[in-house]
């Protein structure tokens, strides 16, 4: 299309494109047919496609979306080409799943690894950096589970599929408060400073007793505040 054919008052082209208006009816038929085939393909891919997606499953879903968009909208493209590609993706995903089941190496390469984000109330900063997650993002996840300070956390794992598994410390230990600093009322209601000169590192959550002029033994930072515990 050349620049001279672009007119801002050409509502026929803007609304219907270069296809005649009757093509809208064909688009409806194409969409219904493609939708039905897509439902069949997703059903054959398995129940995992409707749950928490892995990296490969997310790639398959994006590929399916790219495949069906052209046959539904382009009058010069037939639907059969898209249907063939849908079933090709189905076969590819089934084959890849078989290889993943048979080989731990292929599984690790395609699915990724589980990583530990919190260990015994201490943030694993190098692991957070690997997944490009900030402390506040992790704290928001923990707060949604009713956790107010890191002393309540034994382990936090990010699974290979991106979900989080949280194991609590029973009983909880003194730790670094993850409640919003602006919410003093909630802080006073659910937690209190620990007696015994215990301090928590603001960088990693490590709890130490004694001189706050010394660097944190876990991360090397010199930034402390009073450790807290549940009331």
mmCIF file with all atom_site columns, C-alpha atoms in Angstrom:
data_model
loop_
_atom_site.group_PDB
_atom_site.id
_atom_site.type_symbol
_atom_site.label_atom_id
_atom_site.label_alt_id
_atom_site.label_comp_id
_atom_site.label_asym_id
_atom_site.label_entity_id
_atom_site.label_seq_id
_atom_site.pdbx_PDB_ins_code
_atom_site.Cartn_x
_atom_site.Cartn_y
_atom_site.Cartn_z
_atom_site.occupancy
_atom_site.B_iso_or_equiv
_atom_site.pdbx_formal_charge
_atom_site.auth_seq_id
_atom_site.auth_comp_id
_atom_site.auth_asym_id
_atom_site.auth_atom_id
_atom_site.pdbx_PDB_model_num
ATOM 1   C CA . UNK A 1 1   ? 0.000   0.000   0.000  1.00 0.00 ? 1   UNK A CA 1
ATOM 2   C CA . UNK A 1 2   ? 1.462   3.370   -1.019 1.00 0.00 ? 2   UNK A CA 1
ATOM 3   C CA . UNK A 1 3   ? 1.147   6.553   1.014  1.00 0.00 ? 3   UNK A CA 1
ATOM 4   C CA . UNK A 1 4   ? -1.236  8.175   -1.488 1.00 0.00 ? 4   UNK A CA 1
ATOM 5   C CA . UNK A 1 5   ? -3.869  5.499   -0.863 1.00 0.00 ? 5   UNK A CA 1
ATOM 6   C CA . UNK A 1 6   ? -4.007  6.346   2.854  1.00 0.00 ? 6   UNK A CA 1
ATOM 7   C CA . UNK A 1 7   ? -6.828  8.785   3.501  1.00 0.00 ? 7   UNK A CA 1
ATOM 8   C CA . UNK A 1 8   ? -7.982  9.535   7.041  1.00 0.00 ? 8   UNK A CA 1
ATOM 9   C CA . UNK A 1 9   ? -11.582 9.946   5.891  1.00 0.00 ? 9   UNK A CA 1
ATOM 10  C CA . UNK A 1 10  ? -11.607 6.583   4.076  1.00 0.00 ? 10  UNK A CA 1
ATOM 11  C CA . UNK A 1 11  ? -13.892 4.831   6.578  1.00 0.00 ? 11  UNK A CA 1
ATOM 12  C CA . UNK A 1 12  ? -14.443 1.883   4.235  1.00 0.00 ? 12  UNK A CA 1
ATOM 13  C CA . UNK A 1 13  ? -10.746 1.012   4.434  1.00 0.00 ? 13  UNK A CA 1
ATOM 14  C CA . UNK A 1 14  ? -10.434 1.868   8.143  1.00 0.00 ? 14  UNK A CA 1
ATOM 15  C CA . UNK A 1 15  ? -13.410 -0.261  9.220  1.00 0.00 ? 15  UNK A CA 1
ATOM 16  C CA . UNK A 1 16  ? -13.344 -3.136  6.707  1.00 0.00 ? 16  UNK A CA 1
ATOM 17  C CA . UNK A 1 17  ? -9.836  -3.010  5.255  1.00 0.00 ? 17  UNK A CA 1
ATOM 18  C CA . UNK A 1 18  ? -9.425  -3.971  1.617  1.00 0.00 ? 18  UNK A CA 1
ATOM 19  C CA . UNK A 1 19  ? -11.911 -6.854  1.896  1.00 0.00 ? 19  UNK A CA 1
ATOM 20  C CA . UNK A 1 20  ? -15.605 -6.282  1.100  1.00 0.00 ? 20  UNK A CA 1
ATOM 21  C CA . UNK A 1 21  ? -18.007 -5.955  4.059  1.00 0.00 ? 21  UNK A CA 1
ATOM 22  C CA . UNK A 1 22  ? -19.456 -9.409  3.345  1.00 0.00 ? 22  UNK A CA 1
ATOM 23  C CA . UNK A 1 23  ? -16.094 -10.845 4.443  1.00 0.00 ? 23  UNK A CA 1
ATOM 24  C CA . UNK A 1 24  ? -17.165 -10.095 8.052  1.00 0.00 ? 24  UNK A CA 1
ATOM 25  C CA . UNK A 1 25  ? -19.585 -13.014 7.776  1.00 0.00 ? 25  UNK A CA 1
ATOM 26  C CA . UNK A 1 26  ? -16.763 -15.238 6.552  1.00 0.00 ? 26  UNK A CA 1
ATOM 27  C CA . UNK A 1 27  ? -14.583 -14.055 9.446  1.00 0.00 ? 27  UNK A CA 1
ATOM 28  C CA . UNK A 1 28  ? -17.313 -15.232 11.836 1.00 0.00 ? 28  UNK A CA 1
ATOM 29  C CA . UNK A 1 29  ? -17.403 -18.650 10.183 1.00 0.00 ? 29  UNK A CA 1
ATOM 30  C CA . UNK A 1 30  ? -13.592 -18.872 10.183 1.00 0.00 ? 30  UNK A CA 1
ATOM 31  C CA . UNK A 1 31  ? -13.445 -17.873 13.858 1.00 0.00 ? 31  UNK A CA 1
ATOM 32  C CA . UNK A 1 32  ? -16.039 -20.451 14.928 1.00 0.00 ? 32  UNK A CA 1
ATOM 33  C CA . UNK A 1 33  ? -14.339 -23.228 12.991 1.00 0.00 ? 33  UNK A CA 1
ATOM 34  C CA . UNK A 1 34  ? -10.862 -22.297 14.242 1.00 0.00 ? 34  UNK A CA 1
ATOM 35  C CA . UNK A 1 35  ? -12.166 -22.004 17.797 1.00 0.00 ? 35  UNK A CA 1
ATOM 36  C CA . UNK A 1 36  ? -13.611 -25.514 17.621 1.00 0.00 ? 36  UNK A CA 1
ATOM 37  C CA . UNK A 1 37  ? -10.349 -26.952 16.286 1.00 0.00 ? 37  UNK A CA 1
ATOM 38  C CA . UNK A 1 38  ? -8.353  -25.046 18.904 1.00 0.00 ? 38  UNK A CA 1
ATOM 39  C CA . UNK A 1 39  ? -10.504 -26.519 21.686 1.00 0.00 ? 39  UNK A CA 1
ATOM 40  C CA . UNK A 1 40  ? -9.787  -30.011 20.365 1.00 0.00 ? 40  UNK A CA 1
ATOM 41  C CA . UNK A 1 41  ? -6.034  -29.339 20.200 1.00 0.00 ? 41  UNK A CA 1
ATOM 42  C CA . UNK A 1 42  ? -5.892  -27.866 23.715 1.00 0.00 ? 42  UNK A CA 1
ATOM 43  C CA . UNK A 1 43  ? -7.904  -30.818 25.012 1.00 0.00 ? 43  UNK A CA 1
ATOM 44  C CA . UNK A 1 44  ? -5.439  -33.231 23.415 1.00 0.00 ? 44  UNK A CA 1
ATOM 45  C CA . UNK A 1 45  ? -2.504  -31.286 24.877 1.00 0.00 ? 45  UNK A CA 1
ATOM 46  C CA . UNK A 1 46  ? -3.745  -32.267 28.344 1.00 0.00 ? 46  UNK A CA 1
ATOM 47  C CA . UNK A 1 47  ? -5.049  -30.736 31.537 1.00 0.00 ? 47  UNK A CA 1
ATOM 48  C CA . UNK A 1 48  ? -1.735  -29.010 32.235 1.00 0.00 ? 48  UNK A CA 1
ATOM 49  C CA . UNK A 1 49  ? -2.558  -26.411 29.569 1.00 0.00 ? 49  UNK A CA 1
ATOM 50  C CA . UNK A 1 50  ? -5.431  -25.111 31.700 1.00 0.00 ? 50  UNK A CA 1
ATOM 51  C CA . UNK A 1 51  ? -3.350  -24.948 34.884 1.00 0.00 ? 51  UNK A CA 1
ATOM 52  C CA . UNK A 1 52  ? -0.058  -23.318 35.855 1.00 0.00 ? 52  UNK A CA 1
ATOM 53  C CA . UNK A 1 53  ? 1.962   -23.271 32.633 1.00 0.00 ? 53  UNK A CA 1
ATOM 54  C CA . UNK A 1 54  ? 5.594   -24.252 32.291 1.00 0.00 ? 54  UNK A CA 1
ATOM 55  C CA . UNK A 1 55  ? 7.948   -22.394 29.963 1.00 0.00 ? 55  UNK A CA 1
ATOM 56  C CA . UNK A 1 56  ? 7.374   -24.810 27.084 1.00 0.00 ? 56  UNK A CA 1
ATOM 57  C CA . UNK A 1 57  ? 3.602   -24.796 27.589 1.00 0.00 ? 57  UNK A CA 1
ATOM 58  C CA . UNK A 1 58  ? 3.566   -20.994 27.588 1.00 0.00 ? 58  UNK A CA 1
ATOM 59  C CA . UNK A 1 59  ? 5.527   -21.054 24.326 1.00 0.00 ? 59  UNK A CA 1
ATOM 60  C CA . UNK A 1 60  ? 2.967   -23.464 22.853 1.00 0.00 ? 60  UNK A CA 1
ATOM 61  C CA . UNK A 1 61  ? 0.040   -21.246 23.877 1.00 0.00 ? 61  UNK A CA 1
ATOM 62  C CA . UNK A 1 62  ? 1.652   -18.182 22.284 1.00 0.00 ? 62  UNK A CA 1
ATOM 63  C CA . UNK A 1 63  ? 2.373   -20.200 19.149 1.00 0.00 ? 63  UNK A CA 1
ATOM 64  C CA . UNK A 1 64  ? -1.247  -21.342 18.943 1.00 0.00 ? 64  UNK A CA 1
ATOM 65  C CA . UNK A 1 65  ? -2.402  -17.726 19.192 1.00 0.00 ? 65  UNK A CA 1
ATOM 66  C CA . UNK A 1 66  ? -0.068  -16.681 16.394 1.00 0.00 ? 66  UNK A CA 1
ATOM 67  C CA . UNK A 1 67  ? -1.205  -19.569 14.186 1.00 0.00 ? 67  UNK A CA 1
ATOM 68  C CA . UNK A 1 68  ? -4.945  -18.963 14.435 1.00 0.00 ? 68  UNK A CA 1
ATOM 69  C CA . UNK A 1 69  ? -4.847  -15.181 13.970 1.00 0.00 ? 69  UNK A CA 1
ATOM 70  C CA . UNK A 1 70  ? -3.938  -15.238 10.258 1.00 0.00 ? 70  UNK A CA 1
ATOM 71  C CA . UNK A 1 71  ? -6.476  -17.836 8.975  1.00 0.00 ? 71  UNK A CA 1
ATOM 72  C CA . UNK A 1 72  ? -9.291  -16.094 10.842 1.00 0.00 ? 72  UNK A CA 1
ATOM 73  C CA . UNK A 1 73  ? -8.661  -12.637 9.381  1.00 0.00 ? 73  UNK A CA 1
ATOM 74  C CA . UNK A 1 74  ? -6.854  -12.880 6.046  1.00 0.00 ? 74  UNK A CA 1
ATOM 75  C CA . UNK A 1 75  ? -9.170  -13.589 3.067  1.00 0.00 ? 75  UNK A CA 1
ATOM 76  C CA . UNK A 1 76  ? -6.277  -14.804 0.889  1.00 0.00 ? 76  UNK A CA 1
ATOM 77  C CA . UNK A 1 77  ? -5.270  -17.454 3.444  1.00 0.00 ? 77  UNK A CA 1
ATOM 78  C CA . UNK A 1 78  ? -7.161  -20.729 3.803  1.00 0.00 ? 78  UNK A CA 1
ATOM 79  C CA . UNK A 1 79  ? -8.203  -22.222 7.139  1.00 0.00 ? 79  UNK A CA 1
ATOM 80  C CA . UNK A 1 80  ? -6.681  -25.617 6.346  1.00 0.00 ? 80  UNK A CA 1
ATOM 81  C CA . UNK A 1 81  ? -3.133  -24.275 6.627  1.00 0.00 ? 81  UNK A CA 1
ATOM 82  C CA . UNK A 1 82  ? -3.805  -23.105 10.189 1.00 0.00 ? 82  UNK A CA 1
ATOM 83  C CA . UNK A 1 83  ? -5.453  -26.406 11.131 1.00 0.00 ? 83  UNK A CA 1
ATOM 84  C CA . UNK A 1 84  ? -2.425  -28.351 9.874  1.00 0.00 ? 84  UNK A CA 1
ATOM 85  C CA . UNK A 1 85  ? -0.093  -26.111 11.864 1.00 0.00 ? 85  UNK A CA 1
ATOM 86  C CA . UNK A 1 86  ? -2.208  -26.546 15.018 1.00 0.00 ? 86  UNK A CA 1
ATOM 87  C CA . UNK A 1 87  ? -1.905  -30.322 14.826 1.00 0.00 ? 87  UNK A CA 1
ATOM 88  C CA . UNK A 1 88  ? 1.805   -30.018 14.034 1.00 0.00 ? 88  UNK A CA 1
ATOM 89  C CA . UNK A 1 89  ? 2.276   -28.024 17.249 1.00 0.00 ? 89  UNK A CA 1
ATOM 90  C CA . UNK A 1 90  ? 0.254   -30.689 19.080 1.00 0.00 ? 90  UNK A CA 1
ATOM 91  C CA . UNK A 1 91  ? 2.567   -33.426 17.800 1.00 0.00 ? 91  UNK A CA 1
ATOM 92  C CA . UNK A 1 92  ? 5.658   -31.376 18.634 1.00 0.00 ? 92  UNK A CA 1
ATOM 93  C CA . UNK A 1 93  ? 4.483   -30.716 22.214 1.00 0.00 ? 93  UNK A CA 1
ATOM 94  C CA . UNK A 1 94  ? 3.593   -34.382 22.733 1.00 0.00 ? 94  UNK A CA 1
ATOM 95  C CA . UNK A 1 95  ? 7.038   -35.417 21.475 1.00 0.00 ? 95  UNK A CA 1
ATOM 96  C CA . UNK A 1 96  ? 8.803   -32.854 23.641 1.00 0.00 ? 96  UNK A CA 1
ATOM 97  C CA . UNK A 1 97  ? 6.832   -34.004 26.696 1.00 0.00 ? 97  UNK A CA 1
ATOM 98  C CA . UNK A 1 98  ? 7.954   -37.573 26.023 1.00 0.00 ? 98  UNK A CA 1
ATOM 99  C CA . UNK A 1 99  ? 11.613  -36.486 25.848 1.00 0.00 ? 99  UNK A CA 1
ATOM 100 C CA . UNK A 1 100 ? 11.203  -34.489 29.069 1.00 0.00 ? 100 UNK A CA 1
ATOM 101 C CA . UNK A 1 101 ? 9.775   -37.558 30.800 1.00 0.00 ? 101 UNK A CA 1
ATOM 102 C CA . UNK A 1 102 ? 12.662  -39.742 29.599 1.00 0.00 ? 102 UNK A CA 1
ATOM 103 C CA . UNK A 1 103 ? 15.583  -37.355 30.163 1.00 0.00 ? 103 UNK A CA 1
ATOM 104 C CA . UNK A 1 104 ? 16.404  -35.273 33.240 1.00 0.00 ? 104 UNK A CA 1
ATOM 105 C CA . UNK A 1 105 ? 18.799  -33.235 31.110 1.00 0.00 ? 105 UNK A CA 1
ATOM 106 C CA . UNK A 1 106 ? 16.054  -32.293 28.646 1.00 0.00 ? 106 UNK A CA 1
ATOM 107 C CA . UNK A 1 107 ? 13.733  -31.550 31.567 1.00 0.00 ? 107 UNK A CA 1
ATOM 108 C CA . UNK A 1 108 ? 16.251  -29.195 33.164 1.00 0.00 ? 108 UNK A CA 1
ATOM 109 C CA . UNK A 1 109 ? 16.969  -27.518 29.826 1.00 0.00 ? 109 UNK A CA 1
ATOM 110 C CA . UNK A 1 110 ? 13.318  -26.882 28.942 1.00 0.00 ? 110 UNK A CA 1
ATOM 111 C CA . UNK A 1 111 ? 11.640  -26.489 32.332 1.00 0.00 ? 111 UNK A CA 1
ATOM 112 C CA . UNK A 1 112 ? 14.337  -24.764 34.408 1.00 0.00 ? 112 UNK A CA 1
ATOM 113 C CA . UNK A 1 113 ? 15.221  -25.439 38.039 1.00 0.00 ? 113 UNK A CA 1
ATOM 114 C CA . UNK A 1 114 ? 13.681  -24.885 41.435 1.00 0.00 ? 114 UNK A CA 1
ATOM 115 C CA . UNK A 1 115 ? 15.546  -22.188 43.396 1.00 0.00 ? 115 UNK A CA 1
ATOM 116 C CA . UNK A 1 116 ? 15.608  -21.218 47.063 1.00 0.00 ? 116 UNK A CA 1
ATOM 117 C CA . UNK A 1 117 ? 14.708  -17.577 47.751 1.00 0.00 ? 117 UNK A CA 1
ATOM 118 C CA . UNK A 1 118 ? 14.591  -17.646 51.566 1.00 0.00 ? 118 UNK A CA 1
ATOM 119 C CA . UNK A 1 119 ? 16.503  -20.009 53.862 1.00 0.00 ? 119 UNK A CA 1
ATOM 120 C CA . UNK A 1 120 ? 15.974  -19.940 57.636 1.00 0.00 ? 120 UNK A CA 1
ATOM 121 C CA . UNK A 1 121 ? 14.664  -16.381 57.539 1.00 0.00 ? 121 UNK A CA 1
ATOM 122 C CA . UNK A 1 122 ? 17.533  -15.045 55.382 1.00 0.00 ? 122 UNK A CA 1
ATOM 123 C CA . UNK A 1 123 ? 17.044  -13.764 51.840 1.00 0.00 ? 123 UNK A CA 1
ATOM 124 C CA . UNK A 1 124 ? 19.165  -15.543 49.253 1.00 0.00 ? 124 UNK A CA 1
ATOM 125 C CA . UNK A 1 125 ? 20.121  -12.376 47.405 1.00 0.00 ? 125 UNK A CA 1
ATOM 126 C CA . UNK A 1 126 ? 22.104  -14.045 44.633 1.00 0.00 ? 126 UNK A CA 1
ATOM 127 C CA . UNK A 1 127 ? 19.079  -16.210 43.781 1.00 0.00 ? 127 UNK A CA 1
ATOM 128 C CA . UNK A 1 128 ? 16.760  -13.193 43.808 1.00 0.00 ? 128 UNK A CA 1
ATOM 129 C CA . UNK A 1 129 ? 19.100  -11.498 41.362 1.00 0.00 ? 129 UNK A CA 1
ATOM 130 C CA . UNK A 1 130 ? 18.985  -14.536 39.055 1.00 0.00 ? 130 UNK A CA 1
ATOM 131 C CA . UNK A 1 131 ? 15.196  -14.316 38.724 1.00 0.00 ? 131 UNK A CA 1
ATOM 132 C CA . UNK A 1 132 ? 15.145  -10.487 38.623 1.00 0.00 ? 132 UNK A CA 1
ATOM 133 C CA . UNK A 1 133 ? 12.931  -10.285 41.703 1.00 0.00 ? 133 UNK A CA 1
ATOM 134 C CA . UNK A 1 134 ? 13.129  -7.392  44.152 1.00 0.00 ? 134 UNK A CA 1
ATOM 135 C CA . UNK A 1 135 ? 12.768  -7.743  47.909 1.00 0.00 ? 135 UNK A CA 1
ATOM 136 C CA . UNK A 1 136 ? 9.433   -5.906  47.843 1.00 0.00 ? 136 UNK A CA 1
ATOM 137 C CA . UNK A 1 137 ? 8.032   -8.270  45.242 1.00 0.00 ? 137 UNK A CA 1
ATOM 138 C CA . UNK A 1 138 ? 8.940   -11.229 47.442 1.00 0.00 ? 138 UNK A CA 1
ATOM 139 C CA . UNK A 1 139 ? 7.645   -9.491  50.580 1.00 0.00 ? 139 UNK A CA 1
ATOM 140 C CA . UNK A 1 140 ? 4.309   -8.882  48.840 1.00 0.00 ? 140 UNK A CA 1
ATOM 141 C CA . UNK A 1 141 ? 4.015   -12.616 48.136 1.00 0.00 ? 141 UNK A CA 1
ATOM 142 C CA . UNK A 1 142 ? 4.831   -13.460 51.756 1.00 0.00 ? 142 UNK A CA 1
ATOM 143 C CA . UNK A 1 143 ? 2.384   -10.877 53.128 1.00 0.00 ? 143 UNK A CA 1
ATOM 144 C CA . UNK A 1 144 ? -0.365  -12.391 50.990 1.00 0.00 ? 144 UNK A CA 1
ATOM 145 C CA . UNK A 1 145 ? 0.242   -15.611 52.952 1.00 0.00 ? 145 UNK A CA 1
ATOM 146 C CA . UNK A 1 146 ? -0.126  -13.808 56.290 1.00 0.00 ? 146 UNK A CA 1
ATOM 147 C CA . UNK A 1 147 ? 3.611   -13.607 57.038 1.00 0.00 ? 147 UNK A CA 1
ATOM 148 C CA . UNK A 1 148 ? 4.718   -10.491 58.889 1.00 0.00 ? 148 UNK A CA 1
ATOM 149 C CA . UNK A 1 149 ? 8.455   -11.072 59.364 1.00 0.00 ? 149 UNK A CA 1
ATOM 150 C CA . UNK A 1 150 ? 11.159  -13.334 57.956 1.00 0.00 ? 150 UNK A CA 1
ATOM 151 C CA . UNK A 1 151 ? 11.561  -15.212 61.230 1.00 0.00 ? 151 UNK A CA 1
ATOM 152 C CA . UNK A 1 152 ? 8.301   -16.980 60.358 1.00 0.00 ? 152 UNK A CA 1
ATOM 153 C CA . UNK A 1 153 ? 9.821   -18.427 57.182 1.00 0.00 ? 153 UNK A CA 1
ATOM 154 C CA . UNK A 1 154 ? 11.775  -21.678 57.010 1.00 0.00 ? 154 UNK A CA 1
ATOM 155 C CA . UNK A 1 155 ? 12.014  -21.897 53.220 1.00 0.00 ? 155 UNK A CA 1
ATOM 156 C CA . UNK A 1 156 ? 10.623  -20.173 50.142 1.00 0.00 ? 156 UNK A CA 1
ATOM 157 C CA . UNK A 1 157 ? 11.092  -21.999 46.852 1.00 0.00 ? 157 UNK A CA 1
ATOM 158 C CA . UNK A 1 158 ? 10.300  -20.714 43.401 1.00 0.00 ? 158 UNK A CA 1
ATOM 159 C CA . UNK A 1 159 ? 9.328   -23.795 41.458 1.00 0.00 ? 159 UNK A CA 1
ATOM 160 C CA . UNK A 1 160 ? 10.328  -24.448 37.864 1.00 0.00 ? 160 UNK A CA 1
ATOM 161 C CA . UNK A 1 161 ? 6.847   -23.396 36.688 1.00 0.00 ? 161 UNK A CA 1
ATOM 162 C CA . UNK A 1 162 ? 7.142   -20.010 38.445 1.00 0.00 ? 162 UNK A CA 1
ATOM 163 C CA . UNK A 1 163 ? 4.897   -20.784 41.429 1.00 0.00 ? 163 UNK A CA 1
ATOM 164 C CA . UNK A 1 164 ? 6.029   -20.330 45.041 1.00 0.00 ? 164 UNK A CA 1
ATOM 165 C CA . UNK A 1 165 ? 6.184   -22.901 47.835 1.00 0.00 ? 165 UNK A CA 1
ATOM 166 C CA . UNK A 1 166 ? 6.373   -21.430 51.355 1.00 0.00 ? 166 UNK A CA 1
ATOM 167 C CA . UNK A 1 167 ? 7.291   -23.409 54.476 1.00 0.00 ? 167 UNK A CA 1
ATOM 168 C CA . UNK A 1 168 ? 6.827   -21.734 57.837 1.00 0.00 ? 168 UNK A CA 1
ATOM 169 C CA . UNK A 1 169 ? 9.117   -21.816 60.834 1.00 0.00 ? 169 UNK A CA 1
ATOM 170 C CA . UNK A 1 170 ? 7.400   -23.563 63.757 1.00 0.00 ? 170 UNK A CA 1
ATOM 171 C CA . UNK A 1 171 ? 7.795   -21.965 66.194 1.00 0.00 ? 171 UNK A CA 1
ATOM 172 C CA . UNK A 1 172 ? 8.798   -18.714 64.546 1.00 0.00 ? 172 UNK A CA 1
ATOM 173 C CA . UNK A 1 173 ? 12.159  -17.117 65.294 1.00 0.00 ? 173 UNK A CA 1
ATOM 174 C CA . UNK A 1 174 ? 13.014  -13.410 65.595 1.00 0.00 ? 174 UNK A CA 1
ATOM 175 C CA . UNK A 1 175 ? 13.316  -11.827 62.179 1.00 0.00 ? 175 UNK A CA 1
ATOM 176 C CA . UNK A 1 176 ? 13.186  -8.830  59.910 1.00 0.00 ? 176 UNK A CA 1
ATOM 177 C CA . UNK A 1 177 ? 9.768   -7.168  59.626 1.00 0.00 ? 177 UNK A CA 1
ATOM 178 C CA . UNK A 1 178 ? 8.308   -7.152  56.116 1.00 0.00 ? 178 UNK A CA 1
ATOM 179 C CA . UNK A 1 179 ? 5.206   -5.135  57.006 1.00 0.00 ? 179 UNK A CA 1
ATOM 180 C CA . UNK A 1 180 ? 4.913   -1.727  55.296 1.00 0.00 ? 180 UNK A CA 1
ATOM 181 C CA . UNK A 1 181 ? 6.824   0.893   57.266 1.00 0.00 ? 181 UNK A CA 1
ATOM 182 C CA . UNK A 1 182 ? 3.907   3.323   56.966 1.00 0.00 ? 182 UNK A CA 1
ATOM 183 C CA . UNK A 1 183 ? 1.495   0.975   58.758 1.00 0.00 ? 183 UNK A CA 1
ATOM 184 C CA . UNK A 1 184 ? 2.645   1.517   62.359 1.00 0.00 ? 184 UNK A CA 1
ATOM 185 C CA . UNK A 1 185 ? -0.694  0.407   63.792 1.00 0.00 ? 185 UNK A CA 1
ATOM 186 C CA . UNK A 1 186 ? -0.496  -3.055  62.228 1.00 0.00 ? 186 UNK A CA 1
ATOM 187 C CA . UNK A 1 187 ? 3.129   -3.414  63.265 1.00 0.00 ? 187 UNK A CA 1
ATOM 188 C CA . UNK A 1 188 ? 2.214   -2.707  66.881 1.00 0.00 ? 188 UNK A CA 1
ATOM 189 C CA . UNK A 1 189 ? -0.723  -5.117  66.758 1.00 0.00 ? 189 UNK A CA 1
ATOM 190 C CA . UNK A 1 190 ? 1.000   -8.216  65.394 1.00 0.00 ? 190 UNK A CA 1
ATOM 191 C CA . UNK A 1 191 ? 4.670   -7.930  66.377 1.00 0.00 ? 191 UNK A CA 1
ATOM 192 C CA . UNK A 1 192 ? 7.024   -6.464  68.935 1.00 0.00 ? 192 UNK A CA 1
ATOM 193 C CA . UNK A 1 193 ? 10.783  -5.810  69.214 1.00 0.00 ? 193 UNK A CA 1
ATOM 194 C CA . UNK A 1 194 ? 12.829  -8.714  70.548 1.00 0.00 ? 194 UNK A CA 1
ATOM 195 C CA . UNK A 1 195 ? 14.587  -8.342  73.863 1.00 0.00 ? 195 UNK A CA 1
ATOM 196 C CA . UNK A 1 196 ? 18.229  -9.297  74.080 1.00 0.00 ? 196 UNK A CA 1
ATOM 197 C CA . UNK A 1 197 ? 19.910  -6.835  71.688 1.00 0.00 ? 197 UNK A CA 1
ATOM 198 C CA . UNK A 1 198 ? 18.947  -8.733  68.530 1.00 0.00 ? 198 UNK A CA 1
ATOM 199 C CA . UNK A 1 199 ? 19.141  -6.858  65.233 1.00 0.00 ? 199 UNK A CA 1
ATOM 200 C CA . UNK A 1 200 ? 18.044  -7.761  61.709 1.00 0.00 ? 200 UNK A CA 1
ATOM 201 C CA . UNK A 1 201 ? 19.924  -6.816  58.561 1.00 0.00 ? 201 UNK A CA 1
ATOM 202 C CA . UNK A 1 202 ? 17.778  -4.608  56.315 1.00 0.00 ? 202 UNK A CA 1
ATOM 203 C CA . UNK A 1 203 ? 19.490  -6.025  53.237 1.00 0.00 ? 203 UNK A CA 1
ATOM 204 C CA . UNK A 1 204 ? 19.103  -9.790  53.735 1.00 0.00 ? 204 UNK A CA 1
ATOM 205 C CA . UNK A 1 205 ? 17.147  -10.271 56.980 1.00 0.00 ? 205 UNK A CA 1
ATOM 206 C CA . UNK A 1 206 ? 19.951  -12.016 58.855 1.00 0.00 ? 206 UNK A CA 1
ATOM 207 C CA . UNK A 1 207 ? 19.508  -11.712 62.627 1.00 0.00 ? 207 UNK A CA 1
ATOM 208 C CA . UNK A 1 208 ? 22.579  -11.012 64.747 1.00 0.00 ? 208 UNK A CA 1
ATOM 209 C CA . UNK A 1 209 ? 23.232  -10.245 68.385 1.00 0.00 ? 209 UNK A CA 1
ATOM 210 C CA . UNK A 1 210 ? 25.648  -7.610  69.521 1.00 0.00 ? 210 UNK A CA 1
ATOM 211 C CA . UNK A 1 211 ? 27.458  -4.721  67.883 1.00 0.00 ? 211 UNK A CA 1
ATOM 212 C CA . UNK A 1 212 ? 25.523  -2.991  65.085 1.00 0.00 ? 212 UNK A CA 1
ATOM 213 C CA . UNK A 1 213 ? 28.744  -1.352  63.910 1.00 0.00 ? 213 UNK A CA 1
ATOM 214 C CA . UNK A 1 214 ? 29.874  -4.649  62.418 1.00 0.00 ? 214 UNK A CA 1
ATOM 215 C CA . UNK A 1 215 ? 28.935  -5.752  58.907 1.00 0.00 ? 215 UNK A CA 1
ATOM 216 C CA . UNK A 1 216 ? 26.355  -8.482  58.382 1.00 0.00 ? 216 UNK A CA 1
ATOM 217 C CA . UNK A 1 217 ? 27.974  -11.912 58.302 1.00 0.00 ? 217 UNK A CA 1
ATOM 218 C CA . UNK A 1 218 ? 25.562  -13.071 55.558 1.00 0.00 ? 218 UNK A CA 1
ATOM 219 C CA . UNK A 1 219 ? 25.704  -10.222 53.025 1.00 0.00 ? 219 UNK A CA 1
ATOM 220 C CA . UNK A 1 220 ? 28.397  -7.816  54.250 1.00 0.00 ? 220 UNK A CA 1
ATOM 221 C CA . UNK A 1 221 ? 26.087  -4.796  54.561 1.00 0.00 ? 221 UNK A CA 1
ATOM 222 C CA . UNK A 1 222 ? 26.066  -2.458  57.532 1.00 0.00 ? 222 UNK A CA 1
ATOM 223 C CA . UNK A 1 223 ? 22.396  -1.572  57.914 1.00 0.00 ? 223 UNK A CA 1
ATOM 224 C CA . UNK A 1 224 ? 20.521  -2.883  60.956 1.00 0.00 ? 224 UNK A CA 1
ATOM 225 C CA . UNK A 1 225 ? 17.208  -2.478  62.719 1.00 0.00 ? 225 UNK A CA 1
ATOM 226 C CA . UNK A 1 226 ? 15.609  -4.142  65.732 1.00 0.00 ? 226 UNK A CA 1
ATOM 227 C CA . UNK A 1 227 ? 14.512  -7.706  65.100 1.00 0.00 ? 227 UNK A CA 1
ATOM 228 C CA . UNK A 1 228 ? 10.850  -8.438  65.801 1.00 0.00 ? 228 UNK A CA 1
ATOM 229 C CA . UNK A 1 229 ? 8.756   -11.389 66.921 1.00 0.00 ? 229 UNK A CA 1
ATOM 230 C CA . UNK A 1 230 ? 5.074   -12.241 66.995 1.00 0.00 ? 230 UNK A CA 1
ATOM 231 C CA . UNK A 1 231 ? 2.982   -11.066 69.894 1.00 0.00 ? 231 UNK A CA 1
#
